[in-house]
Amino acid sequence: MKSYLPRAARNYLEQLRRELSFLTDAERQEILDHTREQILKLPGKGRRKSDLYRLLGEPQALAAGFARTEPQELKVSSGRQFLSRILAWPIFALAVLTAALIVLSPSSMTLVEPRITGYVEGSWQGTLTQLELNMGSYILLFALIPVVFSLLPLVLRGTLGLIIQLLGALATTAVSLIGVNSLGAFFIPLAVLLWAQVFTPLLMMRGSMASPGPGWLISAAVVLIGAVAATTLLGLRSFSGEPWLVVAPAALLVVLAVLLPFRWRWANIGLISAGVLVMIAGCVASLESMYQAPLVWPWLAGSMSFAVGHLALAAGMWHERARNLLALL
């Protein structure tokens, strides 16, 4: 015997039944039964219409997801374009922030140390560093490369869009390598995000219900923890304030990184937010009137957390969307 539903829930199901008139009786009944099970799990079993619309969506929108669509077309629409879109805007935002920081930062802000890592004359790293010195201020034009390439995949799709994504990732990686001893280090998180924009749709679309496996999430957590630990140690070396001002935010980032394998959305959002706050705190600490600490270390720790958090959030959103749209087709 079916459980009793409040009037608002019954009206919702009836409206959904009318909106699904383009399906066969069996298909329509299967969707209604599934929706009924979802309603029964809601607090109050869908007693209020506002709760139903907020948690399940409007009946028209829900029915539109079951319109007749070829599997491959639905896969591309819900997969590559969806993932490219939700990754493009965070990349664009971080690219604009990085470009603005490098081009418009006040002279009182300490961006990098006099020399992040040494190099031997004639080595590959020495050659790249010499190239950077020869180019001088023109290297600042490279700050605009990720800004340009971050949003182009939203306009150029298919094979051309994939080529553009690859070019953007390669160009940003080249900038990071050329200037790794100074300003190029700020582009490392952007290079990570741009490469992820290339490969994440391919990896996540192996199946319609694909989700990041434990191995990927654990690896991301380990890499992020390593990056935060390294930047924290290097940041403490040149920080004149109380050590806990550096250790405390770093510990928060590590805790949130440890939570990545649990697939909790709030933890991913927390990691993104904490990363942004660390970047802002680094900007303040780098001012001459504060601690004149090199910004590169908190920027790397915060922006890498921002990047990894967005990747985990995007993967979770795609899995949820694929489950809702494709499970009953």
Coordinates of C-alpha atoms in Angstrom, one line a residue:
M1 CA 0.0 0.0 0.0
K2 CA 1.4 3.4 -0.9
S3 CA 2.1 5.9 1.8
Y4 CA -0.3 8.9 2.1
L5 CA 0.9 12.1 0.6
P6 CA -0.2 15.7 1.5
R7 CA -2.4 17.6 -0.9
A8 CA 0.4 19.7 -2.2
A9 CA 2.4 16.6 -3.1
R10 CA -0.6 15.0 -4.8
N11 CA -1.2 18.1 -6.9
Y12 CA 2.5 18.2 -7.8
L13 CA 2.4 14.6 -9.1
E14 CA -0.8 15.3 -11.0
Q15 CA 0.7 18.3 -12.7
L16 CA 3.8 16.3 -13.5
R17 CA 1.6 13.5 -15.0
R18 CA 0.1 16.1 -17.4
E19 CA 3.5 17.5 -18.4
L20 CA 4.7 14.0 -19.2
S21 CA 1.9 13.3 -21.7
F22 CA 4.5 12.8 -24.5
L23 CA 5.7 9.6 -22.8
T24 CA 4.2 6.1 -22.8
D25 CA 2.0 5.1 -19.9
A26 CA 4.8 2.8 -18.6
E27 CA 7.5 5.4 -18.8
R28 CA 5.3 8.1 -17.2
Q29 CA 4.3 5.8 -14.3
E30 CA 8.0 4.9 -13.7
I31 CA 8.9 8.6 -13.4
L32 CA 6.0 9.3 -11.2
D33 CA 6.8 6.4 -8.9
H34 CA 10.4 7.6 -8.7
T35 CA 9.3 11.2 -7.9
R36 CA 6.9 9.9 -5.3
E37 CA 9.7 8.1 -3.6
Q38 CA 11.7 11.3 -3.6
I39 CA 8.8 13.2 -2.1
L40 CA 8.4 10.7 0.7
K41 CA 12.0 11.3 1.8
L42 CA 11.3 15.1 2.1
P43 CA 10.7 16.6 5.5
G44 CA 6.9 16.7 5.9
K45 CA 6.5 14.5 2.8
G46 CA 6.0 17.6 0.5
R47 CA 3.5 19.3 2.7
R48 CA 4.4 22.7 1.3
K49 CA 4.4 23.6 -2.4
S50 CA 7.4 25.9 -2.0
D51 CA 9.5 23.0 -0.7
L52 CA 8.5 20.8 -3.6
Y53 CA 9.4 23.5 -6.2
R54 CA 12.7 24.3 -4.3
L55 CA 13.9 20.7 -3.9
L56 CA 12.5 19.0 -7.0
G57 CA 12.0 21.9 -9.4
E58 CA 8.9 22.9 -11.3
P59 CA 7.0 20.1 -13.0
Q60 CA 7.5 21.7 -16.4
A61 CA 11.3 21.8 -15.9
L62 CA 11.4 18.3 -14.5
A63 CA 9.4 16.9 -17.4
A64 CA 11.6 18.7 -20.0
G65 CA 14.5 16.6 -18.8
F66 CA 12.8 13.5 -20.1
A67 CA 12.1 14.8 -23.6
R68 CA 13.0 12.5 -26.4
T69 CA 16.7 13.0 -27.0
E70 CA 19.3 10.8 -28.7
P71 CA 21.7 9.4 -26.0
Q72 CA 24.8 10.8 -27.6
E73 CA 23.2 14.3 -27.9
L74 CA 22.1 14.2 -24.3
K75 CA 25.5 13.0 -23.2
V76 CA 27.4 15.8 -24.9
S77 CA 24.9 18.4 -23.8
S78 CA 24.9 17.3 -20.2
G79 CA 28.6 16.4 -20.1
R80 CA 31.2 18.3 -22.0
Q81 CA 29.3 21.6 -22.3
F82 CA 28.0 21.4 -18.7
L83 CA 31.4 20.7 -17.2
S84 CA 33.2 23.3 -19.5
R85 CA 30.7 25.9 -18.4
I86 CA 30.9 25.4 -14.7
L87 CA 34.7 25.3 -14.9
A88 CA 35.1 28.3 -17.3
W89 CA 33.8 30.9 -14.9
P90 CA 36.0 30.1 -12.0
I91 CA 39.0 30.0 -14.3
F92 CA 38.0 33.4 -15.8
A93 CA 37.6 34.9 -12.3
L94 CA 41.0 33.6 -11.1
A95 CA 42.6 34.7 -14.4
V96 CA 41.3 38.2 -14.0
L97 CA 42.4 38.4 -10.4
T98 CA 45.9 37.1 -11.3
A99 CA 46.2 39.5 -14.2
A100 CA 45.0 42.5 -12.1
L101 CA 47.3 41.6 -9.3
I102 CA 50.4 41.4 -11.5
V103 CA 49.6 44.4 -13.7
L104 CA 48.0 46.8 -11.2
S105 CA 49.5 45.8 -7.8
P106 CA 50.8 48.8 -5.9
S107 CA 54.6 49.3 -5.5
S108 CA 54.2 48.8 -1.7
M109 CA 53.1 45.2 -2.3
T110 CA 55.8 42.5 -2.1
L111 CA 54.8 39.9 -4.7
V112 CA 57.8 37.6 -4.7
E113 CA 61.1 37.1 -2.9
P114 CA 64.3 38.4 -4.6
R115 CA 64.9 34.9 -5.8
I116 CA 62.5 32.0 -5.2
T117 CA 65.0 29.3 -6.4
G118 CA 68.5 29.6 -7.6
Y119 CA 69.5 28.6 -11.1
V120 CA 72.7 27.6 -12.9
E121 CA 73.8 29.6 -15.9
G122 CA 73.3 27.5 -19.0
S123 CA 70.7 25.2 -17.5
W124 CA 67.2 25.0 -18.9
Q125 CA 65.9 27.0 -15.9
G126 CA 68.6 29.6 -16.3
T127 CA 67.7 29.9 -20.0
L128 CA 64.1 30.5 -19.2
T129 CA 64.9 33.0 -16.5
Q130 CA 67.2 34.9 -18.9
L131 CA 64.4 35.0 -21.4
E132 CA 62.2 36.5 -18.8
L133 CA 64.8 39.2 -18.0
N134 CA 65.2 40.0 -21.7
M135 CA 61.5 40.5 -22.2
G136 CA 61.2 42.8 -19.3
S137 CA 57.8 44.4 -18.7
Y138 CA 56.4 42.7 -21.9
I139 CA 56.0 39.5 -19.9
L140 CA 53.1 41.2 -18.2
L141 CA 51.2 40.7 -21.4
F142 CA 51.2 37.0 -20.7
A143 CA 48.9 37.7 -17.7
L144 CA 46.1 38.1 -20.2
I145 CA 46.5 34.7 -21.9
P146 CA 44.4 32.7 -19.3
V147 CA 41.7 35.5 -19.4
V148 CA 41.4 35.1 -23.2
F149 CA 41.4 31.3 -23.2
S150 CA 39.2 30.7 -20.2
L151 CA 35.9 31.6 -21.8
L152 CA 36.5 30.8 -25.5
P153 CA 35.4 27.1 -25.0
L154 CA 31.9 28.4 -24.2
V155 CA 31.7 29.9 -27.7
L156 CA 33.8 27.5 -29.7
R157 CA 32.6 23.9 -29.2
G158 CA 33.5 20.5 -30.6
T159 CA 37.0 19.8 -31.9
L160 CA 37.8 23.5 -32.3
G161 CA 36.8 24.1 -28.7
L162 CA 39.1 21.3 -27.5
I163 CA 42.0 22.7 -29.5
I164 CA 41.5 26.1 -28.0
Q165 CA 41.5 24.5 -24.5
L166 CA 44.7 22.7 -25.2
L167 CA 46.3 25.9 -26.5
G168 CA 45.3 27.8 -23.4
A169 CA 46.6 25.1 -21.1
L170 CA 49.9 24.9 -23.0
A171 CA 50.4 28.7 -23.2
T172 CA 49.7 29.2 -19.5
T173 CA 52.0 26.3 -18.6
A174 CA 54.7 27.9 -20.7
V175 CA 54.2 31.2 -18.8
S176 CA 54.5 29.4 -15.5
L177 CA 57.8 27.7 -16.6
I178 CA 59.3 30.9 -18.1
G179 CA 58.7 32.9 -15.0
V180 CA 58.7 30.2 -12.3
N181 CA 61.4 32.1 -10.4
S182 CA 59.2 35.2 -10.1
L183 CA 55.8 36.2 -11.5
G184 CA 55.2 33.0 -13.5
A185 CA 54.6 31.1 -10.2
F186 CA 51.3 33.0 -9.8
F187 CA 50.0 31.2 -13.0
I188 CA 50.6 27.6 -11.7
P189 CA 47.0 27.2 -10.3
L190 CA 45.6 28.6 -13.6
A191 CA 47.6 26.1 -15.5
V192 CA 46.1 23.3 -13.3
L193 CA 42.6 24.5 -13.9
L194 CA 43.0 24.9 -17.7
W195 CA 44.4 21.4 -18.0
A196 CA 41.5 20.2 -15.8
Q197 CA 39.1 21.9 -18.2
V198 CA 40.5 19.7 -21.0
F199 CA 40.6 16.4 -19.2
T200 CA 37.7 16.5 -16.7
P201 CA 34.9 16.2 -19.2
L202 CA 36.7 13.3 -20.9
L203 CA 37.2 11.5 -17.6
M204 CA 33.8 12.2 -16.2
M205 CA 32.0 11.1 -19.4
R206 CA 33.2 7.5 -19.3
G207 CA 29.7 6.7 -18.2
S208 CA 26.5 8.6 -17.7
M209 CA 26.6 8.1 -14.0
A210 CA 30.4 8.7 -13.7
S211 CA 31.8 10.3 -10.5
P212 CA 35.3 10.9 -9.3
G213 CA 36.6 7.7 -7.8
P214 CA 38.3 7.6 -4.3
G215 CA 41.7 7.4 -6.0
W216 CA 41.3 10.7 -7.7
L217 CA 39.9 12.4 -4.6
I218 CA 42.6 11.0 -2.4
S219 CA 45.3 12.0 -4.9
A220 CA 43.9 15.6 -5.1
A221 CA 43.9 15.8 -1.3
V222 CA 47.5 14.6 -1.0
V223 CA 48.7 17.0 -3.7
L224 CA 46.8 19.9 -2.1
I225 CA 48.1 19.1 1.4
G226 CA 51.7 18.9 0.0
A227 CA 51.3 22.3 -1.7
V228 CA 49.9 23.9 1.4
A229 CA 52.6 22.5 3.6
A230 CA 55.4 23.6 1.2
T231 CA 54.1 27.1 0.8
T232 CA 53.5 27.4 4.5
L233 CA 57.1 26.5 5.3
L234 CA 58.5 28.9 2.7
G235 CA 56.1 31.6 3.8
L236 CA 57.1 31.3 7.5
R237 CA 60.8 31.8 6.5
S238 CA 60.1 35.3 5.4
F239 CA 57.2 36.3 7.7
S240 CA 58.0 38.7 10.5
G241 CA 54.7 38.4 12.4
E242 CA 53.4 35.8 14.8
P243 CA 53.8 32.3 13.2
W244 CA 50.2 31.3 14.1
L245 CA 48.9 33.9 11.6
V246 CA 50.4 31.6 8.9
V247 CA 49.9 28.2 10.5
A248 CA 46.2 28.7 11.4
P249 CA 44.8 29.3 7.9
A250 CA 47.1 26.6 6.6
A251 CA 45.7 24.1 9.1
L252 CA 42.2 25.0 8.0
L253 CA 43.1 24.4 4.4
V254 CA 44.6 21.0 5.3
V255 CA 41.5 20.0 7.3
L256 CA 39.2 20.9 4.3
A257 CA 41.6 19.0 1.9
V258 CA 41.3 15.9 4.1
L259 CA 37.5 16.0 3.7
L260 CA 37.7 15.9 -0.1
P261 CA 37.3 12.1 -0.4
F262 CA 34.0 12.3 1.5
R263 CA 32.3 14.2 -1.4
W264 CA 30.6 16.7 0.9
R265 CA 29.5 19.7 -1.1
W266 CA 29.8 22.0 1.9
A267 CA 33.4 21.0 2.4
N268 CA 34.2 21.8 -1.2
I269 CA 32.5 25.2 -0.9
G270 CA 34.4 25.8 2.4
L271 CA 37.7 24.9 0.6
I272 CA 36.9 27.5 -2.1
S273 CA 36.0 30.2 0.4
A274 CA 39.0 29.5 2.6
G275 CA 41.3 29.7 -0.4
V276 CA 39.9 33.1 -1.4
L277 CA 40.3 34.4 2.2
V278 CA 44.0 33.1 2.3
M279 CA 44.7 35.0 -1.0
I280 CA 43.2 38.2 0.4
A281 CA 45.1 37.8 3.7
G282 CA 48.3 37.3 1.7
C283 CA 47.6 40.5 -0.2
V284 CA 47.3 42.4 3.1
A285 CA 50.4 40.8 4.6
S286 CA 52.5 41.7 1.6
L287 CA 51.9 45.4 2.0
E288 CA 54.8 47.5 3.2
S289 CA 52.7 48.9 6.0
M290 CA 52.0 45.4 7.3
Y291 CA 54.6 42.6 7.2
Q292 CA 56.0 43.0 3.6
A293 CA 55.8 39.2 3.3
P294 CA 56.1 37.7 -0.3
L295 CA 52.6 37.2 -1.6
V296 CA 53.5 34.3 -3.8
W297 CA 53.3 31.7 -1.0
P298 CA 49.8 32.5 0.4
W299 CA 48.6 33.1 -3.2
L300 CA 49.7 29.7 -4.3
A301 CA 48.2 28.0 -1.2
G302 CA 44.9 29.8 -1.5
S303 CA 44.5 29.6 -5.3
M304 CA 45.4 25.9 -5.4
S305 CA 42.7 25.3 -2.7
F306 CA 40.4 27.4 -4.9
A307 CA 41.2 25.3 -7.9
V308 CA 40.9 21.9 -6.3
G309 CA 37.7 22.9 -4.5
H310 CA 36.1 23.9 -7.7
L311 CA 37.2 20.7 -9.5
A312 CA 35.6 18.6 -6.7
L313 CA 32.5 20.7 -6.7
A314 CA 32.1 20.5 -10.5
A315 CA 32.5 16.7 -10.5
G316 CA 29.9 16.4 -7.8
M317 CA 27.5 18.6 -9.7
W318 CA 27.9 16.6 -12.9
H319 CA 27.3 13.3 -11.1
E320 CA 24.1 14.7 -9.5
R321 CA 22.9 16.1 -12.8
A322 CA 23.6 12.8 -14.7
R323 CA 21.8 10.8 -12.0
N324 CA 18.8 13.0 -12.2
L325 CA 18.5 13.2 -15.9
L326 CA 19.7 9.8 -17.1
A327 CA 18.9 7.3 -14.5
L328 CA 15.3 6.6 -15.7
L329 CA 15.9 6.8 -19.5

